[in-house]
Amino acid sequence: MKKNIKYLSRECCQNLLSSLGELNQIKKYKRGFELEEFDFIDGISPANINSQIVLDPSPKADFENSKLVFEELKNLDLVQANDQRLWVTLTHITFFDYTFSRWDENKEWSKRKIQDRFHFLGGKIDTRVRNALSRLWWAARITYDETREDPYELTKLLWETQDIFQGLLERKYGAYPQVVKGFLEFYRRNKQLKQNEIRTIFSGLNSIGGVKHLPLLDSKDIMLEIANISNFRNIKFNL
Amino acid sequence: MFSDSYSFPHPVLGVADDIEGEFNFSVCIERRGEERVVYFKSKKLEIKNDYISKLVNEGYVDFVLSIYCGATYQSWVSYGTDDSFIPEDQLASRIEVQPLLVTRKDIPNYYDKSFNSDYEQNHFSLVKSEIVGVSGKKVLPIEKIDERLGFGSIFKWKQTDAEKSVEYYLESDQIEITYPVKRDNDDPISYLFKIKPWTSYSIFILPALEEAFRYMKDAKGSAERFDWYWVLSELLPEDERTPSPFVNAQRVIKDFHPLQEVYFEH
């Protein structure tokens, strides 16, 4: 049964962020918050979610979690998906345990890490790919393709290595669907590519993007460009 | 308007002194609240180099306005100087606007005497989509209004003449609410929702929801065609509704009419 997500108020989001510098505030993230510590908006939000959903905090589950979160919140429009209140509510309340466990890898929590994983600040791409829940949703949103037999085929490829996730989503490429599709299709045919080779390809694409306006190319052109880069850098590939 | 610099493997108009002359561009960017679009109009292009102008006139090179919104991972490209627009619901935070001159066809022999002598009279071979002119980049903020009681995506707002009534139109994916305004630049909706959200909700949203629930009851098969139907169905499933559309409209947000909230706003 879906329930409407009651958003934290904007003031509450701001207070949570600004109080990170205070003594003992970081400790609250380790032990958890009481509901009384939050302030909610009046009215309903555009987000509804199945209250039974549980996310697996293992990094290997990122793809499955991405599908789950996107399926639940598929109807969000792009403006709603930019609402700080949504993502801060999800990380602090709905999926607090997941957020904490997923990013507790070295048991150390700094102010910066809490800002990145629990909060959602500003209009930069970094914000979208660092918030623990927003990154799951956006990864699926950018790669979801209803025309494919498996609409999450490209999503799965995106999550296969951190280099691909970062290379596509932490750069402008994420806004160019033909670049995303072209790169992932190339990767699908070339899963043998090593980490340094993937990085070399992204570096090459970056250089080409300074000279050619990549949004004007289609995905097949992008694949050809990647093939040219690979040839130039002696990277073996199949096309 | 713009200024920027890049490093290219061939001469580019607008980059340092690569090529004699200039590439200037200006555009009027207008937010049209009632249509919820950002409009790019009155695009003016000035190319002060005969060779590049000739390439444009002959169709080898074209003007491109490239727009990028990092917050929504969206990008747009428009060719030429005709007016263009982007729906506001695709934008958040800010956009980057960049005018460019790009090749539309291969140019196997790209060379002119106006190129900087540093290029030693070399001829260049360009392919499609290569950049030959830049005029920098401009960043524009896109501010949003907090629609906490406006249900975000299921409502669309439209202005009408001062003497007309508030009306609702349900035959589309968004419930269209038409409201009267006295002056062209007035935007009472944003102001009202900000200062008296519950009153505004009672005036505009509750009646619209009542109409929507009436439609869902009387013509479910027809209502199912629209996005708003599915949003309201999620918020108040069929088995939780009463026979009264007005009561259902109240139940979407609370179990009662927000009379107390309205009272305390005044």
Short mmCIF file of C-alpha atoms in Angstrom, two decimals:
data_model
loop_
_atom_site.label_atom_id
_atom_site.label_comp_id
_atom_site.label_asym_id
_atom_site.label_seq_id
_atom_site.Cartn_x
_atom_site.Cartn_y
_atom_site.Cartn_z
CA MET A 1 0.00 0.00 0.00
CA LYS A 2 1.43 3.35 -1.03
CA LYS A 3 1.64 6.13 1.48
CA ASN A 4 2.20 9.79 0.83
CA ILE A 5 5.65 10.94 1.93
CA LYS A 6 5.23 13.84 4.30
CA TYR A 7 8.06 16.20 3.49
CA LEU A 8 10.28 17.85 6.03
CA SER A 9 9.84 21.60 5.84
CA ARG A 10 12.45 23.63 4.06
CA GLU A 11 13.39 25.29 7.35
CA CYS A 12 13.87 21.90 8.95
CA CYS A 13 16.14 20.80 6.07
CA GLN A 14 18.16 23.98 6.48
CA ASN A 15 18.39 23.57 10.26
CA LEU A 16 19.59 19.97 9.95
CA LEU A 17 22.30 21.15 7.60
CA SER A 18 23.38 24.22 9.50
CA SER A 19 23.52 22.38 12.82
CA LEU A 20 26.11 19.93 11.50
CA GLY A 21 28.79 22.14 12.93
CA GLU A 22 27.37 21.87 16.43
CA LEU A 23 28.75 19.55 19.03
CA ASN A 24 26.95 16.20 19.17
CA GLN A 25 25.00 16.75 15.95
CA ILE A 26 27.06 14.17 14.06
CA LYS A 27 26.43 11.70 16.89
CA LYS A 28 22.72 11.97 16.14
CA TYR A 29 23.35 10.54 12.71
CA LYS A 30 25.01 7.53 14.33
CA ARG A 31 22.24 6.86 16.85
CA GLY A 32 19.27 8.07 14.82
CA PHE A 33 16.72 10.86 15.21
CA GLU A 34 13.44 11.04 17.09
CA LEU A 35 10.44 12.01 14.98
CA GLU A 36 9.80 14.96 17.31
CA GLU A 37 13.05 16.51 16.16
CA PHE A 38 11.61 17.09 12.71
CA ASP A 39 9.24 19.69 11.35
CA PHE A 40 6.98 18.75 8.46
CA ILE A 41 5.09 20.71 5.82
CA ASP A 42 1.35 21.00 5.84
CA GLY A 43 -0.32 19.46 2.84
CA ILE A 44 0.60 16.50 0.71
CA SER A 45 3.63 15.93 -1.43
CA PRO A 46 3.77 14.55 -4.97
CA ALA A 47 5.70 11.49 -3.73
CA ASN A 48 4.05 8.25 -2.65
CA ILE A 49 5.95 5.17 -1.65
CA ASN A 50 5.25 1.61 -0.60
CA SER A 51 5.91 1.56 3.13
CA GLN A 52 7.07 -2.09 2.96
CA ILE A 53 10.10 -1.39 0.82
CA VAL A 54 13.48 -2.29 2.27
CA LEU A 55 16.73 -1.36 0.53
CA ASP A 56 19.78 -3.62 0.79
CA PRO A 57 22.76 -1.49 1.95
CA SER A 58 25.34 -3.63 0.14
CA PRO A 59 27.06 -1.71 -2.72
CA LYS A 60 26.32 -4.70 -4.98
CA ALA A 61 22.62 -3.95 -4.55
CA ASP A 62 22.85 -0.45 -6.03
CA PHE A 63 21.28 -1.51 -9.32
CA GLU A 64 18.34 -3.33 -7.70
CA ASN A 65 17.84 -0.43 -5.30
CA SER A 66 17.96 2.00 -8.20
CA LYS A 67 15.16 0.09 -9.95
CA LEU A 68 13.08 -0.12 -6.77
CA VAL A 69 13.35 3.58 -5.92
CA PHE A 70 12.69 4.66 -9.50
CA GLU A 71 9.66 2.37 -9.85
CA GLU A 72 8.19 3.82 -6.66
CA LEU A 73 8.82 7.40 -7.69
CA LYS A 74 8.55 7.08 -11.46
CA ASN A 75 5.86 9.73 -11.73
CA LEU A 76 7.99 12.51 -10.28
CA ASP A 77 8.59 15.24 -12.79
CA LEU A 78 12.02 16.82 -13.13
CA VAL A 79 11.19 19.77 -10.92
CA GLN A 80 9.78 17.56 -8.17
CA ALA A 81 12.93 15.43 -8.39
CA ASN A 82 14.89 18.56 -7.59
CA ASP A 83 13.08 19.21 -4.37
CA GLN A 84 15.55 19.17 -1.52
CA ARG A 85 12.74 18.27 0.88
CA LEU A 86 12.04 14.98 -0.89
CA TRP A 87 15.56 13.63 -0.72
CA VAL A 88 16.33 14.90 2.78
CA THR A 89 13.09 13.31 4.01
CA LEU A 90 13.98 10.00 2.37
CA THR A 91 17.50 9.91 3.82
CA HIS A 92 16.57 11.13 7.30
CA ILE A 93 13.32 9.25 7.81
CA THR A 94 12.05 6.75 5.23
CA PHE A 95 15.43 5.18 4.44
CA PHE A 96 17.58 6.41 7.31
CA ASP A 97 18.93 2.96 8.17
CA TYR A 98 19.77 2.25 4.55
CA THR A 99 21.55 5.60 4.09
CA PHE A 100 23.61 5.16 7.21
CA SER A 101 24.53 1.51 6.58
CA ARG A 102 25.27 2.00 2.87
CA TRP A 103 27.82 4.74 3.52
CA ASP A 104 29.23 3.53 6.83
CA GLU A 105 32.01 1.67 5.02
CA ASN A 106 34.88 2.98 7.14
CA LYS A 107 32.80 3.79 10.24
CA GLU A 108 33.88 7.42 10.05
CA TRP A 109 31.39 10.20 9.57
CA SER A 110 32.56 13.70 8.88
CA LYS A 111 30.43 16.78 8.39
CA ARG A 112 31.25 16.65 4.68
CA LYS A 113 30.20 13.03 4.33
CA ILE A 114 26.88 13.68 6.06
CA GLN A 115 26.29 16.70 3.80
CA ASP A 116 27.00 14.60 0.72
CA ARG A 117 24.99 11.49 1.58
CA PHE A 118 22.13 12.77 3.73
CA HIS A 119 21.55 16.24 2.35
CA PHE A 120 20.70 17.78 -1.01
CA LEU A 121 22.06 21.22 -1.56
CA GLY A 122 22.32 23.31 -4.69
CA GLY A 123 21.81 22.83 -8.39
CA LYS A 124 25.03 21.09 -9.31
CA ILE A 125 25.25 17.58 -10.71
CA ASP A 126 27.37 16.49 -7.72
CA THR A 127 24.43 16.94 -5.37
CA ARG A 128 22.27 14.54 -7.36
CA VAL A 129 24.85 11.78 -7.48
CA ARG A 130 26.00 12.06 -3.88
CA ASN A 131 22.72 12.02 -1.98
CA ALA A 132 22.18 8.36 -1.07
CA LEU A 133 18.67 8.15 -2.54
CA SER A 134 18.77 10.73 -5.28
CA ARG A 135 21.67 8.93 -7.00
CA LEU A 136 19.58 5.76 -7.22
CA TRP A 137 16.64 7.58 -8.80
CA TRP A 138 18.60 9.71 -11.26
CA ALA A 139 20.71 6.80 -12.48
CA ALA A 140 17.53 4.96 -13.45
CA ARG A 141 15.81 8.08 -14.78
CA ILE A 142 18.64 8.85 -17.19
CA THR A 143 19.03 5.28 -18.49
CA TYR A 144 15.45 3.94 -18.39
CA ASP A 145 14.36 3.07 -21.93
CA GLU A 146 10.84 1.80 -22.51
CA THR A 147 11.64 0.84 -26.08
CA ARG A 148 13.90 -1.98 -24.92
CA GLU A 149 12.72 -5.44 -23.95
CA ASP A 150 14.28 -4.80 -20.56
CA PRO A 151 13.83 -1.07 -19.92
CA TYR A 152 16.54 -1.24 -17.26
CA GLU A 153 19.17 -2.80 -19.54
CA LEU A 154 21.23 0.38 -19.70
CA THR A 155 20.70 1.06 -15.98
CA LYS A 156 22.31 -2.27 -15.15
CA LEU A 157 25.30 -1.42 -17.34
CA LEU A 158 25.64 1.98 -15.70
CA TRP A 159 25.90 0.43 -12.26
CA GLU A 160 28.48 -2.19 -13.26
CA THR A 161 31.49 -0.08 -12.43
CA GLN A 162 31.96 3.06 -10.39
CA ASP A 163 34.03 4.55 -13.24
CA ILE A 164 31.09 4.37 -15.62
CA PHE A 165 28.65 5.73 -13.05
CA GLN A 166 30.92 8.64 -12.23
CA GLY A 167 32.05 9.16 -15.81
CA LEU A 168 28.53 9.57 -17.11
CA LEU A 169 26.61 11.02 -14.19
CA GLU A 170 29.20 13.29 -12.60
CA ARG A 171 29.78 15.08 -15.88
CA LYS A 172 27.56 16.89 -18.34
CA TYR A 173 27.26 13.68 -20.37
CA GLY A 174 24.34 12.67 -18.18
CA ALA A 175 22.35 15.45 -19.84
CA TYR A 176 23.11 14.15 -23.33
CA PRO A 177 21.03 10.98 -23.79
CA GLN A 178 22.81 10.04 -27.00
CA VAL A 179 26.19 10.10 -25.21
CA VAL A 180 24.83 7.97 -22.36
CA LYS A 181 23.28 5.50 -24.76
CA GLY A 182 26.28 5.47 -27.11
CA PHE A 183 28.76 4.87 -24.30
CA LEU A 184 26.71 2.17 -22.61
CA GLU A 185 26.08 0.38 -25.91
CA PHE A 186 29.82 0.44 -26.59
CA TYR A 187 30.48 -0.91 -23.11
CA ARG A 188 27.86 -3.63 -23.57
CA ARG A 189 29.88 -4.91 -26.52
CA ASN A 190 33.16 -4.51 -24.63
CA LYS A 191 32.83 -5.64 -21.06
CA GLN A 192 36.45 -6.69 -21.09
CA LEU A 193 37.52 -3.03 -20.80
CA LYS A 194 39.73 -2.41 -17.81
CA GLN A 195 39.34 0.50 -15.40
CA ASN A 196 42.22 2.51 -16.90
CA GLU A 197 40.83 1.94 -20.42
CA ILE A 198 37.39 3.24 -19.40
CA ARG A 199 39.04 6.30 -17.91
CA THR A 200 41.07 6.83 -21.08
CA ILE A 201 37.90 6.69 -23.15
CA PHE A 202 36.21 9.29 -20.96
CA SER A 203 39.25 11.49 -21.18
CA GLY A 204 39.15 11.18 -24.96
CA LEU A 205 35.44 11.99 -25.06
CA ASN A 206 36.13 15.05 -22.97
CA SER A 207 38.69 16.26 -25.48
CA ILE A 208 36.37 15.64 -28.41
CA GLY A 209 33.56 17.42 -26.58
CA GLY A 210 35.64 20.58 -26.54
CA VAL A 211 35.87 20.59 -30.33
CA LYS A 212 32.62 18.98 -31.43
CA HIS A 213 29.28 19.77 -29.94
CA LEU A 214 28.39 16.30 -28.64
CA PRO A 215 24.61 16.93 -28.27
CA LEU A 216 24.48 17.21 -32.06
CA LEU A 217 25.70 13.64 -32.54
CA ASP A 218 23.50 10.56 -32.32
CA SER A 219 24.40 7.50 -30.26
CA LYS A 220 25.91 5.66 -33.23
CA ASP A 221 28.19 8.64 -33.91
CA ILE A 222 29.23 8.57 -30.26
CA MET A 223 30.11 4.89 -30.54
CA LEU A 224 32.22 5.66 -33.60
CA GLU A 225 33.98 8.45 -31.72
CA ILE A 226 34.72 6.04 -28.87
CA ALA A 227 36.01 3.51 -31.41
CA ASN A 228 38.34 6.18 -32.82
CA ILE A 229 39.60 7.00 -29.33
CA SER A 230 40.17 3.31 -28.64
CA ASN A 231 42.07 2.88 -31.90
CA PHE A 232 44.23 5.87 -31.14
CA ARG A 233 44.97 4.58 -27.64
CA ASN A 234 45.49 0.95 -28.70
CA ILE A 235 42.48 -0.27 -26.74
CA LYS A 236 41.05 -3.49 -28.18
CA PHE A 237 37.31 -3.36 -28.83
CA ASN A 238 34.40 -4.87 -30.76
CA LEU A 239 31.81 -2.78 -32.55
CA MET B 1 27.01 39.42 -23.79
CA PHE B 2 29.22 36.39 -23.60
CA SER B 3 32.91 35.80 -23.26
CA ASP B 4 34.92 32.64 -22.97
CA SER B 5 37.98 30.96 -24.44
CA TYR B 6 38.78 27.46 -25.59
CA SER B 7 41.66 25.64 -27.22
CA PHE B 8 40.80 24.13 -30.61
CA PRO B 9 42.85 22.26 -33.23
CA HIS B 10 41.62 24.68 -35.92
CA PRO B 11 40.88 28.43 -36.03
CA VAL B 12 37.62 29.41 -34.38
CA LEU B 13 35.89 32.78 -34.63
CA GLY B 14 35.58 34.33 -31.21
CA VAL B 15 38.62 32.58 -29.70
CA ALA B 16 41.41 35.05 -29.01
CA ASP B 17 42.73 36.20 -32.40
CA ASP B 18 42.35 32.88 -34.22
CA ILE B 19 40.36 34.57 -36.96
CA GLU B 20 39.91 38.27 -37.76
CA GLY B 21 36.47 39.54 -36.95
CA GLU B 22 33.83 38.76 -34.34
CA PHE B 23 30.88 36.53 -33.57
CA ASN B 24 28.27 38.29 -31.47
CA PHE B 25 24.94 36.99 -30.33
CA SER B 26 22.10 38.38 -28.26
CA VAL B 27 18.77 36.93 -27.19
CA CYS B 28 15.84 38.02 -25.10
CA ILE B 29 15.00 35.38 -22.48
CA GLU B 30 11.53 35.67 -21.08
CA ARG B 31 9.69 33.60 -18.48
CA ARG B 32 6.03 33.32 -19.39
CA GLY B 33 4.30 32.37 -16.17
CA GLU B 34 0.89 31.66 -17.62
CA GLU B 35 2.29 29.31 -20.25
CA ARG B 36 4.97 27.98 -17.90
CA VAL B 37 7.69 28.26 -20.51
CA VAL B 38 11.02 29.99 -20.82
CA TYR B 39 11.02 31.77 -24.15
CA PHE B 40 14.09 32.56 -26.23
CA LYS B 41 13.24 35.28 -28.70
CA SER B 42 14.63 38.13 -30.72
CA LYS B 43 17.79 36.19 -31.44
CA LYS B 44 20.28 38.45 -33.15
CA LEU B 45 23.35 37.10 -34.81
CA GLU B 46 26.28 39.15 -36.02
CA ILE B 47 29.22 37.60 -37.84
CA LYS B 48 31.97 40.01 -38.68
CA ASN B 49 34.01 37.77 -40.93
CA ASP B 50 33.21 37.36 -44.63
CA TYR B 51 34.51 33.78 -44.87
CA ILE B 52 32.47 32.44 -41.94
CA SER B 53 29.43 34.43 -43.14
CA LYS B 54 29.79 32.80 -46.53
CA LEU B 55 29.94 29.34 -44.94
CA VAL B 56 26.71 30.16 -43.07
CA ASN B 57 24.98 31.44 -46.20
CA GLU B 58 25.99 28.36 -48.17
CA GLY B 59 24.70 26.00 -45.49
CA TYR B 60 28.07 24.61 -44.38
CA VAL B 61 27.87 26.29 -41.01
CA ASP B 62 24.85 27.05 -38.85
CA PHE B 63 24.10 28.91 -35.68
CA VAL B 64 23.20 26.71 -32.70
CA LEU B 65 21.85 27.76 -29.30
CA SER B 66 22.84 25.12 -26.80
CA ILE B 67 21.05 25.06 -23.46
CA TYR B 68 21.99 22.87 -20.54
CA CYS B 69 20.37 22.31 -17.16
CA GLY B 70 22.55 20.26 -14.80
CA ALA B 71 19.89 20.10 -12.09
CA THR B 72 17.48 18.16 -14.33
CA TYR B 73 20.08 16.46 -16.55
CA GLN B 74 18.47 18.01 -19.61
CA SER B 75 19.89 19.67 -22.68
CA TRP B 76 18.43 21.30 -25.77
CA VAL B 77 19.79 22.44 -29.08
CA SER B 78 18.06 24.82 -31.47
CA TYR B 79 19.29 25.71 -34.92
CA GLY B 80 18.93 29.12 -36.49
CA THR B 81 17.48 32.29 -35.04
CA ASP B 82 13.78 31.44 -34.86
CA ASP B 83 12.17 31.85 -31.46
CA SER B 84 12.24 28.77 -29.28
CA PHE B 85 11.04 27.77 -25.82
CA ILE B 86 11.54 25.24 -23.09
CA PRO B 87 8.79 24.09 -20.70
CA GLU B 88 9.55 25.26 -17.18
CA ASP B 89 8.84 21.82 -15.77
CA GLN B 90 12.08 20.64 -17.39
CA LEU B 91 14.16 23.24 -15.56
CA ALA B 92 15.43 23.80 -12.05
CA SER B 93 18.05 25.90 -10.31
CA ARG B 94 19.84 27.41 -13.36
CA ILE B 95 20.56 26.95 -17.04
CA GLU B 96 23.67 27.51 -19.14
CA VAL B 97 23.07 29.13 -22.51
CA GLN B 98 25.80 28.89 -25.11
CA PRO B 99 25.67 30.19 -28.68
CA LEU B 100 27.88 28.39 -31.19
CA LEU B 101 28.61 28.22 -34.88
CA VAL B 102 28.91 24.59 -35.94
CA THR B 103 29.48 22.76 -39.20
CA ARG B 104 26.40 21.17 -40.76
CA LYS B 105 28.43 19.44 -43.48
CA ASP B 106 32.03 18.34 -43.89
CA ILE B 107 34.38 21.13 -44.92
CA PRO B 108 37.43 19.39 -46.41
CA ASN B 109 39.28 22.62 -47.11
CA TYR B 110 38.72 25.03 -44.22
CA TYR B 111 41.00 27.96 -44.79
CA ASP B 112 40.87 31.72 -45.25
CA LYS B 113 43.31 34.61 -45.34
CA SER B 114 41.60 35.99 -42.24
CA PHE B 115 43.05 33.10 -40.17
CA ASN B 116 45.90 34.03 -37.85
CA SER B 117 49.32 33.76 -39.50
CA ASP B 118 50.37 31.41 -36.66
CA TYR B 119 48.43 28.72 -38.53
CA GLU B 120 51.01 29.15 -41.34
CA GLN B 121 48.36 29.02 -44.04
CA ASN B 122 47.49 25.42 -43.15
CA HIS B 123 44.22 24.08 -44.53
CA PHE B 124 42.02 22.10 -42.19
CA SER B 125 39.59 19.30 -42.80
CA LEU B 126 36.46 19.62 -40.70
CA VAL B 127 33.60 17.17 -40.34
CA LYS B 128 30.00 17.71 -39.33
CA SER B 129 29.24 19.13 -35.86
CA GLU B 130 32.61 20.78 -35.33
CA ILE B 131 32.67 24.16 -33.63
CA VAL B 132 33.88 27.10 -35.73
CA GLY B 133 32.53 30.01 -33.70
CA VAL B 134 32.00 30.65 -29.97
CA SER B 135 30.41 33.52 -28.14
CA GLY B 136 30.91 32.35 -24.56
CA LYS B 137 28.39 31.04 -22.08
CA LYS B 138 25.82 32.64 -19.83
CA VAL B 139 24.29 31.18 -16.67
CA LEU B 140 20.73 32.13 -15.74
CA PRO B 141 19.00 31.32 -12.47
CA ILE B 142 15.61 29.61 -12.61
CA GLU B 143 13.72 30.33 -9.39
CA LYS B 144 10.85 28.13 -8.36
CA ILE B 145 7.78 28.91 -6.33
CA ASP B 146 7.02 26.65 -3.42
CA GLU B 147 3.88 24.80 -4.47
CA ARG B 148 3.41 22.92 -1.24
CA LEU B 149 -0.34 23.06 -1.38
CA GLY B 150 -0.65 23.24 -5.15
CA PHE B 151 -0.15 19.52 -5.74
CA GLY B 152 2.71 20.28 -8.08
CA SER B 153 2.27 18.44 -11.31
CA ILE B 154 -1.47 17.77 -11.46
CA PHE B 155 -2.49 21.42 -11.78
CA LYS B 156 -1.94 23.88 -14.56
CA TRP B 157 -2.75 27.57 -14.11
CA LYS B 158 -4.12 29.88 -16.75
CA GLN B 159 -5.10 33.54 -16.58
CA THR B 160 -8.23 35.05 -18.04
CA ASP B 161 -9.95 38.44 -18.18
CA ALA B 162 -10.88 40.23 -14.98
CA GLU B 163 -14.63 39.90 -15.47
CA LYS B 164 -14.58 36.13 -15.99
CA SER B 165 -15.05 33.36 -13.42
CA VAL B 166 -12.68 30.77 -12.03
CA GLU B 167 -13.12 27.65 -14.15
CA TYR B 168 -11.78 24.11 -14.26
CA TYR B 169 -10.92 22.06 -17.28
CA LEU B 170 -10.38 18.35 -16.75
CA GLU B 171 -9.99 16.98 -20.25
CA SER B 172 -6.19 16.86 -20.16
CA ASP B 173 -3.38 15.29 -18.12
CA GLN B 174 -3.31 18.28 -15.80
CA ILE B 175 -6.36 19.91 -14.25
CA GLU B 176 -6.44 23.37 -15.72
CA ILE B 177 -7.52 26.15 -13.37
CA THR B 178 -8.38 29.41 -15.11
CA TYR B 179 -8.48 32.49 -12.88
CA PRO B 180 -9.22 36.16 -13.58
CA VAL B 181 -6.57 38.89 -13.34
CA LYS B 182 -6.94 42.66 -13.60
CA ARG B 183 -3.55 43.55 -15.06
CA ASP B 184 -1.27 41.71 -17.46
CA ASN B 185 1.67 41.40 -15.06
CA ASP B 186 -0.32 40.30 -12.03
CA ASP B 187 0.39 36.88 -10.59
CA PRO B 188 -2.05 36.57 -7.68
CA ILE B 189 -1.73 32.80 -7.42
CA SER B 190 1.91 32.72 -6.34
CA TYR B 191 1.32 35.55 -3.88
CA LEU B 192 -1.87 34.05 -2.40
CA PHE B 193 -0.36 30.61 -1.91
CA LYS B 194 2.62 32.14 -0.22
CA ILE B 195 0.77 34.35 2.27
CA LYS B 196 -2.53 32.48 2.75
CA PRO B 197 -1.95 28.90 1.63
CA TRP B 198 -5.02 27.35 3.29
CA THR B 199 -7.33 30.07 2.06
CA SER B 200 -5.94 29.66 -1.44
CA TYR B 201 -6.33 25.93 -1.17
CA SER B 202 -9.99 26.35 -0.21
CA ILE B 203 -10.70 28.84 -3.01
CA PHE B 204 -8.96 27.02 -5.84
CA ILE B 205 -7.85 23.49 -5.07
CA LEU B 206 -10.80 22.07 -3.12
CA PRO B 207 -13.39 22.95 -5.81
CA ALA B 208 -11.06 21.61 -8.53
CA LEU B 209 -10.65 18.35 -6.66
CA GLU B 210 -14.39 18.12 -6.15
CA GLU B 211 -14.91 18.39 -9.90
CA ALA B 212 -12.21 15.81 -10.48
CA PHE B 213 -13.76 13.32 -8.05
CA ARG B 214 -17.18 13.90 -9.60
CA TYR B 215 -15.73 13.12 -13.00
CA MET B 216 -14.01 10.00 -11.63
CA LYS B 217 -17.33 8.82 -10.21
CA ASP B 218 -19.52 9.63 -13.22
CA ALA B 219 -17.16 8.70 -16.03
CA LYS B 220 -14.34 6.59 -14.69
CA GLY B 221 -13.47 5.10 -18.07
CA SER B 222 -13.06 8.56 -19.50
CA ALA B 223 -11.15 10.01 -16.51
CA GLU B 224 -8.64 7.15 -16.61
CA ARG B 225 -7.16 8.66 -19.77
CA PHE B 226 -5.58 11.47 -17.76
CA ASP B 227 -2.51 11.62 -15.46
CA TRP B 228 -4.40 13.50 -12.72
CA TYR B 229 -6.75 10.54 -12.37
CA TRP B 230 -3.89 8.22 -11.42
CA VAL B 231 -2.34 10.70 -9.00
CA LEU B 232 -5.64 11.17 -7.17
CA SER B 233 -6.29 7.41 -7.23
CA GLU B 234 -3.01 6.83 -5.47
CA LEU B 235 -3.74 9.47 -2.86
CA LEU B 236 -7.30 8.30 -2.24
CA PRO B 237 -7.94 4.78 -3.55
CA GLU B 238 -11.45 3.90 -4.69
CA ASP B 239 -12.22 1.77 -1.65
CA GLU B 240 -11.52 4.74 0.64
CA ARG B 241 -13.83 7.20 -1.12
CA THR B 242 -17.33 8.26 -0.08
CA PRO B 243 -20.30 8.89 -2.42
CA SER B 244 -19.70 12.65 -2.04
CA PRO B 245 -17.07 14.19 -4.36
CA PHE B 246 -16.79 17.20 -2.03
CA VAL B 247 -15.96 15.01 0.97
CA ASN B 248 -13.44 13.08 -1.13
CA ALA B 249 -11.78 16.36 -2.15
CA GLN B 250 -11.35 17.20 1.53
CA ARG B 251 -10.07 13.72 2.34
CA VAL B 252 -7.19 13.93 -0.11
CA ILE B 253 -5.37 16.24 2.24
CA LYS B 254 -7.22 15.98 5.54
CA ASP B 255 -10.36 14.30 6.78
CA PHE B 256 -12.18 17.57 7.17
CA HIS B 257 -12.52 21.01 5.65
CA PRO B 258 -9.52 23.20 6.58
CA LEU B 259 -11.84 25.82 8.06
CA GLN B 260 -9.78 26.19 11.23
CA GLU B 261 -6.57 26.65 9.26
CA VAL B 262 -8.26 29.28 7.10
CA TYR B 263 -9.63 31.03 10.19
CA PHE B 264 -6.22 31.26 11.84
CA GLU B 265 -4.66 32.66 8.67
CA HIS B 266 -6.74 35.82 9.07
#
